[in-house]
């Protein structure tokens, strides 16, 4: 996991430094435990028993174990993309699917690979394939993201981010 | 989800290290997205009990074979009591 100090000290990745095919450093989380899952359920007040009651999950729902929450994945993947863009970039868009279930014992590798790069109104855009891969190579959250990184010597990325009109349909 | 119990013997599984090696990792007990070995018990008399759920028993039989079990009994489960909670198995 990334520490707060590592994020404070993080050096900016510039658009110029990234080529198509670039694989960003992955974030590895796990092995997951029932405590991880229950902590998230408690934090967001999601009391569905499939997330903390093993007997219910197995004997009533026919699941392999208690399940990691979709909302947790929806938190982790954008957080990873945000961390990649720090301190001055912006994770503009992300879309992904929920596929393989996450259960205690699983280790998750969050990843992003650049598939396209372009410049618009002086800002550097990266399109990426993203996902959360499990230790047995199943892809739990395949998706795509658009990141905005500063160009060396270019203008700062506005905060809050306003996308170029040409890119907004 | 249908459910079965196997009773038998598995070489070396009375040793905790071997038992852990055979059952700890997710890939050991999650046969595929629909088939799960939910519990394994090592009994004091050397026998083993394994509980499984999945669409059919075939994947369980393959798992038992691959794990080197000699199976004495393999039966479907009708219902379960877990510390006062009663689960009817379809």
PDB file of C-alpha atoms in Angstrom:
ATOM      1  CA  UNK A   1       0.000   0.000   0.000  1.00  0.00           C
ATOM      2  CA  UNK A   2       1.068   3.577  -0.606  1.00  0.00           C
ATOM      3  CA  UNK A   3       1.799   5.656   2.485  1.00  0.00           C
ATOM      4  CA  UNK A   4       0.657   9.231   3.014  1.00  0.00           C
ATOM      5  CA  UNK A   5       4.297  10.363   3.129  1.00  0.00           C
ATOM      6  CA  UNK A   6       5.023   8.691  -0.195  1.00  0.00           C
ATOM      7  CA  UNK A   7       2.106  10.613  -1.701  1.00  0.00           C
ATOM      8  CA  UNK A   8       3.335  13.899  -0.195  1.00  0.00           C
ATOM      9  CA  UNK A   9       6.801  13.256  -1.641  1.00  0.00           C
ATOM     10  CA  UNK A  10       5.579  11.986  -5.003  1.00  0.00           C
ATOM     11  CA  UNK A  11       7.308  13.457  -8.049  1.00  0.00           C
ATOM     12  CA  UNK A  12       5.072  14.562 -10.896  1.00  0.00           C
ATOM     13  CA  UNK A  13       4.800  12.256 -13.888  1.00  0.00           C
ATOM     14  CA  UNK A  14       4.689  14.438 -17.004  1.00  0.00           C
ATOM     15  CA  UNK A  15       2.744  13.663 -20.157  1.00  0.00           C
ATOM     16  CA  UNK A  16       5.995  13.957 -22.119  1.00  0.00           C
ATOM     17  CA  UNK A  17       7.569  11.101 -20.154  1.00  0.00           C
ATOM     18  CA  UNK A  18       4.871   8.542 -20.901  1.00  0.00           C
ATOM     19  CA  UNK A  19       4.597   6.577 -24.156  1.00  0.00           C
ATOM     20  CA  UNK A  20       1.838   4.361 -25.479  1.00  0.00           C
ATOM     21  CA  UNK A  21       2.328   0.949 -23.889  1.00  0.00           C
ATOM     22  CA  UNK A  22       3.677   2.415 -20.649  1.00  0.00           C
ATOM     23  CA  UNK A  23       2.663   0.364 -17.630  1.00  0.00           C
ATOM     24  CA  UNK A  24       2.244   2.448 -14.496  1.00  0.00           C
ATOM     25  CA  UNK A  25       3.576   0.957 -11.240  1.00  0.00           C
ATOM     26  CA  UNK A  26       0.879  -1.380  -9.894  1.00  0.00           C
ATOM     27  CA  UNK A  27      -0.749  -1.148  -6.474  1.00  0.00           C
ATOM     28  CA  UNK A  28      -0.863  -4.517  -4.672  1.00  0.00           C
ATOM     29  CA  UNK A  29      -3.460  -5.006  -1.927  1.00  0.00           C
ATOM     30  CA  UNK A  30      -3.905  -8.121   0.183  1.00  0.00           C
ATOM     31  CA  UNK A  31      -4.271 -10.890   0.972  1.00  0.00           C
ATOM     32  CA  UNK A  32      -7.722  -9.636   1.882  1.00  0.00           C
ATOM     33  CA  UNK A  33      -9.189 -10.706   5.221  1.00  0.00           C
ATOM     34  CA  UNK A  34     -12.718 -10.670   6.679  1.00  0.00           C
ATOM     35  CA  UNK A  35     -11.576  -7.666   8.729  1.00  0.00           C
ATOM     36  CA  UNK A  36     -10.858  -5.659   5.577  1.00  0.00           C
ATOM     37  CA  UNK A  37     -14.324  -6.433   4.245  1.00  0.00           C
ATOM     38  CA  UNK A  38     -16.130  -5.722   7.499  1.00  0.00           C
ATOM     39  CA  UNK A  39     -14.256  -2.440   7.966  1.00  0.00           C
ATOM     40  CA  UNK A  40     -15.567  -1.216   4.604  1.00  0.00           C
ATOM     41  CA  UNK A  41     -19.116  -2.402   5.357  1.00  0.00           C
ATOM     42  CA  UNK A  42     -19.034  -0.547   8.658  1.00  0.00           C
ATOM     43  CA  UNK A  43     -17.532   2.595   7.163  1.00  0.00           C
ATOM     44  CA  UNK A  44     -20.197   2.960   4.483  1.00  0.00           C
ATOM     45  CA  UNK A  45     -23.009   1.297   6.476  1.00  0.00           C
ATOM     46  CA  UNK A  46     -23.526  -1.468   3.952  1.00  0.00           C
ATOM     47  CA  UNK A  47     -25.144  -4.176   6.045  1.00  0.00           C
ATOM     48  CA  UNK A  48     -25.796  -6.772   3.375  1.00  0.00           C
ATOM     49  CA  UNK A  49     -24.909 -10.075   5.050  1.00  0.00           C
ATOM     50  CA  UNK A  50     -22.947 -11.371   2.048  1.00  0.00           C
ATOM     51  CA  UNK A  51     -20.119  -9.048   3.106  1.00  0.00           C
ATOM     52  CA  UNK A  52     -19.637 -10.195   6.729  1.00  0.00           C
ATOM     53  CA  UNK A  53     -21.809 -13.240   7.556  1.00  0.00           C
ATOM     54  CA  UNK A  54     -20.001 -16.270   6.192  1.00  0.00           C
ATOM     55  CA  UNK A  55     -22.774 -18.769   6.934  1.00  0.00           C
ATOM     56  CA  UNK A  56     -25.332 -16.577   5.167  1.00  0.00           C
ATOM     57  CA  UNK A  57     -23.035 -16.031   2.207  1.00  0.00           C
ATOM     58  CA  UNK A  58     -22.274 -19.730   1.811  1.00  0.00           C
ATOM     59  CA  UNK A  59     -25.434 -21.504   2.918  1.00  0.00           C
ATOM     60  CA  UNK A  60     -28.097 -19.036   1.819  1.00  0.00           C
ATOM     61  CA  UNK A  61     -26.538 -17.327  -1.177  1.00  0.00           C
ATOM     62  CA  UNK A  62     -24.344 -20.193  -2.416  1.00  0.00           C
ATOM     63  CA  UNK A  63     -21.322 -17.919  -2.611  1.00  0.00           C
ATOM     64  CA  UNK A  64     -17.725 -19.124  -2.175  1.00  0.00           C
ATOM     65  CA  UNK A  65     -17.239 -16.941   0.928  1.00  0.00           C
ATOM     66  CA  UNK A  66     -18.100 -13.426   2.075  1.00  0.00           C
ATOM     67  CA  UNK A  67     -17.546 -11.017  -0.817  1.00  0.00           C
ATOM     68  CA  UNK A  68     -15.546  -7.849  -1.296  1.00  0.00           C
ATOM     69  CA  UNK A  69     -17.863  -4.920  -1.955  1.00  0.00           C
ATOM     70  CA  UNK A  70     -18.297  -3.392  -5.382  1.00  0.00           C
ATOM     71  CA  UNK A  71     -18.212   0.039  -3.773  1.00  0.00           C
ATOM     72  CA  UNK A  72     -14.777  -0.798  -2.312  1.00  0.00           C
ATOM     73  CA  UNK A  73     -13.499  -1.556  -5.797  1.00  0.00           C
ATOM     74  CA  UNK A  74     -15.123   1.655  -6.998  1.00  0.00           C
ATOM     75  CA  UNK A  75     -13.091   3.456  -4.342  1.00  0.00           C
ATOM     76  CA  UNK A  76      -9.752   1.714  -4.871  1.00  0.00           C
ATOM     77  CA  UNK A  77      -9.446   2.021  -8.643  1.00  0.00           C
ATOM     78  CA  UNK A  78     -10.124   5.793  -8.801  1.00  0.00           C
ATOM     79  CA  UNK A  79      -7.814   6.279  -5.808  1.00  0.00           C
ATOM     80  CA  UNK A  80      -5.032   4.477  -7.655  1.00  0.00           C
ATOM     81  CA  UNK A  81      -5.563   6.645 -10.738  1.00  0.00           C
ATOM     82  CA  UNK A  82      -5.630   9.771  -8.584  1.00  0.00           C
ATOM     83  CA  UNK A  83      -2.347   8.765  -6.976  1.00  0.00           C
ATOM     84  CA  UNK A  84      -0.770   8.235 -10.406  1.00  0.00           C
ATOM     85  CA  UNK A  85      -1.667  11.818 -11.354  1.00  0.00           C
ATOM     86  CA  UNK A  86      -0.503  13.532  -8.152  1.00  0.00           C
ATOM     87  CA  UNK A  87       0.471  16.218  -7.407  1.00  0.00           C
ATOM     88  CA  UNK A  88      -0.762  18.317 -10.342  1.00  0.00           C
ATOM     89  CA  UNK A  89      -2.493  15.925 -12.743  1.00  0.00           C
ATOM     90  CA  UNK A  90      -6.142  14.937 -12.840  1.00  0.00           C
ATOM     91  CA  UNK A  91      -7.885  11.558 -13.244  1.00  0.00           C
ATOM     92  CA  UNK A  92     -10.657  12.775 -15.523  1.00  0.00           C
ATOM     93  CA  UNK A  93     -12.717   9.690 -16.354  1.00  0.00           C
ATOM     94  CA  UNK A  94     -12.874   6.001 -15.492  1.00  0.00           C
ATOM     95  CA  UNK A  95     -15.342   3.295 -16.407  1.00  0.00           C
ATOM     96  CA  UNK A  96     -15.073  -0.390 -15.550  1.00  0.00           C
ATOM     97  CA  UNK A  97     -17.048  -3.593 -15.074  1.00  0.00           C
ATOM     98  CA  UNK A  98     -17.463  -5.774 -12.002  1.00  0.00           C
ATOM     99  CA  UNK A  99     -16.492  -9.316 -12.930  1.00  0.00           C
ATOM    100  CA  UNK A 100     -14.605 -11.826 -10.763  1.00  0.00           C
ATOM    101  CA  UNK A 101     -15.684 -11.882  -7.117  1.00  0.00           C
ATOM    102  CA  UNK A 102     -13.132 -10.922  -4.456  1.00  0.00           C
ATOM    103  CA  UNK A 103     -13.050 -13.135  -1.349  1.00  0.00           C
ATOM    104  CA  UNK A 104     -10.818 -13.305   1.740  1.00  0.00           C
ATOM    105  CA  UNK A 105      -7.429 -14.703   0.785  1.00  0.00           C
ATOM    106  CA  UNK A 106      -7.336 -12.882  -2.533  1.00  0.00           C
ATOM    107  CA  UNK A 107      -4.512 -10.500  -3.437  1.00  0.00           C
ATOM    108  CA  UNK A 108      -5.394  -7.702  -5.831  1.00  0.00           C
ATOM    109  CA  UNK A 109      -3.091  -5.934  -8.260  1.00  0.00           C
ATOM    110  CA  UNK A 110      -4.449  -2.614  -9.504  1.00  0.00           C
ATOM    111  CA  UNK A 111      -2.912  -1.656 -12.847  1.00  0.00           C
ATOM    112  CA  UNK A 112      -3.048   0.837 -15.716  1.00  0.00           C
ATOM    113  CA  UNK A 113      -1.472   0.716 -19.188  1.00  0.00           C
ATOM    114  CA  UNK A 114      -1.386   3.662 -21.613  1.00  0.00           C
ATOM    115  CA  UNK A 115      -3.170   2.938 -24.908  1.00  0.00           C
ATOM    116  CA  UNK A 116      -3.315   6.413 -26.474  1.00  0.00           C
ATOM    117  CA  UNK A 117      -1.935   9.908 -25.831  1.00  0.00           C
ATOM    118  CA  UNK A 118      -2.893  13.263 -27.261  1.00  0.00           C
ATOM    119  CA  UNK A 119      -2.691  16.975 -26.537  1.00  0.00           C
ATOM    120  CA  UNK A 120      -5.664  19.311 -26.406  1.00  0.00           C
ATOM    121  CA  UNK A 121      -5.650  23.013 -25.445  1.00  0.00           C
ATOM    122  CA  UNK A 122      -2.179  22.629 -23.989  1.00  0.00           C
ATOM    123  CA  UNK A 123      -3.108  19.725 -21.701  1.00  0.00           C
ATOM    124  CA  UNK A 124      -1.719  16.184 -21.946  1.00  0.00           C
ATOM    125  CA  UNK A 125      -4.297  13.402 -22.156  1.00  0.00           C
ATOM    126  CA  UNK A 126      -3.674   9.675 -21.650  1.00  0.00           C
ATOM    127  CA  UNK A 127      -6.164   6.945 -22.353  1.00  0.00           C
ATOM    128  CA  UNK A 128      -5.477   3.789 -20.394  1.00  0.00           C
ATOM    129  CA  UNK A 129      -6.680   0.239 -19.997  1.00  0.00           C
ATOM    130  CA  UNK A 130      -7.150  -0.359 -16.268  1.00  0.00           C
ATOM    131  CA  UNK A 131      -8.138  -3.178 -13.974  1.00  0.00           C
ATOM    132  CA  UNK A 132      -7.859  -5.084 -10.709  1.00  0.00           C
ATOM    133  CA  UNK A 133      -6.221  -8.459 -11.329  1.00  0.00           C
ATOM    134  CA  UNK A 134      -6.495 -11.323  -8.852  1.00  0.00           C
ATOM    135  CA  UNK A 135      -3.634 -13.624  -7.920  1.00  0.00           C
ATOM    136  CA  UNK A 136      -4.916 -16.375 -10.209  1.00  0.00           C
ATOM    137  CA  UNK A 137      -4.903 -13.986 -13.196  1.00  0.00           C
ATOM    138  CA  UNK A 138      -8.658 -13.344 -13.252  1.00  0.00           C
ATOM    139  CA  UNK A 139      -9.500  -9.734 -14.108  1.00  0.00           C
ATOM    140  CA  UNK A 140     -11.996  -8.431 -11.571  1.00  0.00           C
ATOM    141  CA  UNK A 141     -12.548  -4.908 -12.940  1.00  0.00           C
ATOM    142  CA  UNK A 142     -11.601  -4.403 -16.597  1.00  0.00           C
ATOM    143  CA  UNK A 143     -12.070  -0.837 -17.769  1.00  0.00           C
ATOM    144  CA  UNK A 144     -10.727   2.323 -19.337  1.00  0.00           C
ATOM    145  CA  UNK A 145      -9.596   5.652 -17.911  1.00  0.00           C
ATOM    146  CA  UNK A 146      -8.592   9.065 -19.153  1.00  0.00           C
ATOM    147  CA  UNK A 147      -5.861  10.854 -17.213  1.00  0.00           C
ATOM    148  CA  UNK A 148      -4.670  14.427 -17.644  1.00  0.00           C
ATOM    149  CA  UNK A 149      -1.008  15.090 -16.931  1.00  0.00           C
ATOM    150  CA  UNK A 150       0.891  18.367 -17.177  1.00  0.00           C
ATOM    151  CA  UNK A 151       3.138  18.986 -20.169  1.00  0.00           C
ATOM    152  CA  UNK A 152       6.670  20.142 -19.350  1.00  0.00           C
ATOM    153  CA  UNK A 153       6.750  23.915 -19.655  1.00  0.00           C
ATOM    154  CA  UNK A 154       3.015  23.947 -20.339  1.00  0.00           C
ATOM    155  CA  UNK A 155       0.130  25.491 -18.515  1.00  0.00           C
ATOM    156  CA  UNK A 156      -1.150  24.121 -15.200  1.00  0.00           C
ATOM    157  CA  UNK A 157      -4.111  21.795 -15.193  1.00  0.00           C
ATOM    158  CA  UNK A 158      -7.112  23.776 -13.928  1.00  0.00           C
ATOM    159  CA  UNK A 159      -8.593  22.913 -10.569  1.00  0.00           C
ATOM    160  CA  UNK A 160     -11.392  22.056 -10.512  1.00  0.00           C
ATOM    161  CA  UNK A 161     -10.738  20.423 -13.845  1.00  0.00           C
ATOM    162  CA  UNK A 162     -12.656  21.791 -16.833  1.00  0.00           C
ATOM    163  CA  UNK A 163     -12.272  19.559 -19.903  1.00  0.00           C
ATOM    164  CA  UNK A 164     -11.660  21.156 -23.309  1.00  0.00           C
ATOM    165  CA  UNK A 165     -14.969  21.742 -25.097  1.00  0.00           C
ATOM    166  CA  UNK A 166     -13.814  19.644 -28.041  1.00  0.00           C
ATOM    167  CA  UNK A 167     -13.641  16.577 -25.774  1.00  0.00           C
ATOM    168  CA  UNK A 168     -17.080  17.006 -24.236  1.00  0.00           C
ATOM    169  CA  UNK A 169     -19.967  15.687 -26.285  1.00  0.00           C
TER     170      UNK A 169
ATOM    171  CA  UNK B   1     -26.749 -24.412  -4.932  1.00  0.00           C
ATOM    172  CA  UNK B   2     -26.430 -28.164  -4.322  1.00  0.00           C
ATOM    173  CA  UNK B   3     -24.094 -29.360  -1.595  1.00  0.00           C
ATOM    174  CA  UNK B   4     -22.199 -32.559  -0.788  1.00  0.00           C
ATOM    175  CA  UNK B   5     -20.082 -34.049   2.018  1.00  0.00           C
ATOM    176  CA  UNK B   6     -17.201 -36.438   1.438  1.00  0.00           C
ATOM    177  CA  UNK B   7     -15.738 -38.656   4.147  1.00  0.00           C
ATOM    178  CA  UNK B   8     -12.473 -40.419   3.527  1.00  0.00           C
ATOM    179  CA  UNK B   9      -8.737 -40.318   3.986  1.00  0.00           C
ATOM    180  CA  UNK B  10      -6.114 -38.038   2.503  1.00  0.00           C
ATOM    181  CA  UNK B  11      -2.442 -38.955   2.848  1.00  0.00           C
ATOM    182  CA  UNK B  12      -0.553 -36.628   5.173  1.00  0.00           C
ATOM    183  CA  UNK B  13      -3.452 -34.288   5.877  1.00  0.00           C
ATOM    184  CA  UNK B  14      -3.341 -35.028   9.607  1.00  0.00           C
ATOM    185  CA  UNK B  15      -0.153 -32.927   9.589  1.00  0.00           C
ATOM    186  CA  UNK B  16      -1.131 -29.259   9.936  1.00  0.00           C
ATOM    187  CA  UNK B  17       1.574 -28.008   7.552  1.00  0.00           C
ATOM    188  CA  UNK B  18       0.417 -30.376   4.805  1.00  0.00           C
ATOM    189  CA  UNK B  19      -3.229 -29.589   5.592  1.00  0.00           C
ATOM    190  CA  UNK B  20      -2.491 -25.861   5.279  1.00  0.00           C
ATOM    191  CA  UNK B  21      -0.587 -26.327   2.031  1.00  0.00           C
ATOM    192  CA  UNK B  22      -3.514 -28.219   0.523  1.00  0.00           C
ATOM    193  CA  UNK B  23      -6.273 -25.895   1.713  1.00  0.00           C
ATOM    194  CA  UNK B  24      -5.027 -22.382   2.454  1.00  0.00           C
ATOM    195  CA  UNK B  25      -4.736 -20.583  -0.881  1.00  0.00           C
ATOM    196  CA  UNK B  26      -7.908 -19.486  -2.647  1.00  0.00           C
ATOM    197  CA  UNK B  27      -7.019 -21.588  -5.677  1.00  0.00           C
ATOM    198  CA  UNK B  28      -6.984 -24.704  -3.484  1.00  0.00           C
ATOM    199  CA  UNK B  29     -10.600 -24.424  -2.323  1.00  0.00           C
ATOM    200  CA  UNK B  30     -12.222 -22.355  -5.071  1.00  0.00           C
ATOM    201  CA  UNK B  31     -12.360 -24.935  -7.815  1.00  0.00           C
ATOM    202  CA  UNK B  32     -13.908 -22.512 -10.310  1.00  0.00           C
ATOM    203  CA  UNK B  33     -16.318 -19.532 -10.171  1.00  0.00           C
ATOM    204  CA  UNK B  34     -19.263 -21.824  -9.291  1.00  0.00           C
ATOM    205  CA  UNK B  35     -17.622 -24.620  -7.261  1.00  0.00           C
ATOM    206  CA  UNK B  36     -16.306 -24.184  -3.732  1.00  0.00           C
ATOM    207  CA  UNK B  37     -14.908 -26.525  -1.089  1.00  0.00           C
ATOM    208  CA  UNK B  38     -16.381 -24.670   1.866  1.00  0.00           C
ATOM    209  CA  UNK B  39     -15.012 -26.710   4.802  1.00  0.00           C
ATOM    210  CA  UNK B  40     -12.476 -29.443   5.469  1.00  0.00           C
ATOM    211  CA  UNK B  41     -12.175 -31.228   8.819  1.00  0.00           C
ATOM    212  CA  UNK B  42      -9.336 -33.494   9.943  1.00  0.00           C
ATOM    213  CA  UNK B  43     -10.750 -35.967  12.460  1.00  0.00           C
ATOM    214  CA  UNK B  44      -8.878 -37.480  15.389  1.00  0.00           C
ATOM    215  CA  UNK B  45      -9.201 -40.989  13.944  1.00  0.00           C
ATOM    216  CA  UNK B  46      -7.345 -40.029  10.733  1.00  0.00           C
ATOM    217  CA  UNK B  47     -10.409 -39.569   8.525  1.00  0.00           C
ATOM    218  CA  UNK B  48     -11.240 -36.344   6.699  1.00  0.00           C
ATOM    219  CA  UNK B  49     -14.504 -34.584   5.979  1.00  0.00           C
ATOM    220  CA  UNK B  50     -14.871 -32.096   3.131  1.00  0.00           C
ATOM    221  CA  UNK B  51     -17.957 -30.030   2.331  1.00  0.00           C
ATOM    222  CA  UNK B  52     -18.566 -28.665  -1.160  1.00  0.00           C
ATOM    223  CA  UNK B  53     -21.145 -26.718  -3.136  1.00  0.00           C
ATOM    224  CA  UNK B  54     -21.567 -26.387  -6.869  1.00  0.00           C
ATOM    225  CA  UNK B  55     -23.968 -27.128  -9.711  1.00  0.00           C
ATOM    226  CA  UNK B  56     -22.909 -30.794  -9.916  1.00  0.00           C
ATOM    227  CA  UNK B  57     -20.840 -33.241  -7.871  1.00  0.00           C
ATOM    228  CA  UNK B  58     -18.467 -33.994 -10.745  1.00  0.00           C
ATOM    229  CA  UNK B  59     -16.087 -31.111  -9.972  1.00  0.00           C
ATOM    230  CA  UNK B  60     -15.907 -32.241  -6.340  1.00  0.00           C
ATOM    231  CA  UNK B  61     -15.072 -35.795  -7.357  1.00  0.00           C
ATOM    232  CA  UNK B  62     -12.279 -34.466  -9.559  1.00  0.00           C
ATOM    233  CA  UNK B  63     -10.973 -32.291  -6.711  1.00  0.00           C
ATOM    234  CA  UNK B  64     -10.950 -35.280  -4.336  1.00  0.00           C
ATOM    235  CA  UNK B  65      -9.145 -37.406  -6.896  1.00  0.00           C
ATOM    236  CA  UNK B  66      -6.555 -34.719  -7.621  1.00  0.00           C
ATOM    237  CA  UNK B  67      -5.956 -34.286  -3.891  1.00  0.00           C
ATOM    238  CA  UNK B  68      -5.288 -37.990  -3.478  1.00  0.00           C
ATOM    239  CA  UNK B  69      -8.314 -38.782  -1.334  1.00  0.00           C
ATOM    240  CA  UNK B  70      -9.605 -42.303  -0.893  1.00  0.00           C
ATOM    241  CA  UNK B  71     -13.318 -41.624  -0.450  1.00  0.00           C
ATOM    242  CA  UNK B  72     -15.393 -43.801   1.880  1.00  0.00           C
ATOM    243  CA  UNK B  73     -18.636 -41.872   1.469  1.00  0.00           C
ATOM    244  CA  UNK B  74     -19.963 -39.073  -0.719  1.00  0.00           C
ATOM    245  CA  UNK B  75     -23.490 -37.839  -0.069  1.00  0.00           C
ATOM    246  CA  UNK B  76     -25.709 -34.865  -0.801  1.00  0.00           C
ATOM    247  CA  UNK B  77     -26.660 -32.590   2.103  1.00  0.00           C
ATOM    248  CA  UNK B  78     -30.355 -31.873   2.831  1.00  0.00           C
ATOM    249  CA  UNK B  79     -30.140 -29.258   5.575  1.00  0.00           C
ATOM    250  CA  UNK B  80     -27.626 -27.755   7.975  1.00  0.00           C
ATOM    251  CA  UNK B  81     -27.642 -26.406  11.522  1.00  0.00           C
ATOM    252  CA  UNK B  82     -24.897 -23.901  12.370  1.00  0.00           C
ATOM    253  CA  UNK B  83     -25.055 -22.808  16.003  1.00  0.00           C
ATOM    254  CA  UNK B  84     -28.795 -22.435  15.852  1.00  0.00           C
ATOM    255  CA  UNK B  85     -29.095 -21.156  12.313  1.00  0.00           C
ATOM    256  CA  UNK B  86     -30.884 -23.641  10.086  1.00  0.00           C
ATOM    257  CA  UNK B  87     -30.119 -23.676   6.369  1.00  0.00           C
ATOM    258  CA  UNK B  88     -32.216 -25.662   3.968  1.00  0.00           C
ATOM    259  CA  UNK B  89     -30.074 -26.883   1.093  1.00  0.00           C
ATOM    260  CA  UNK B  90     -31.754 -26.943  -2.280  1.00  0.00           C
TER     261      UNK B  90
END
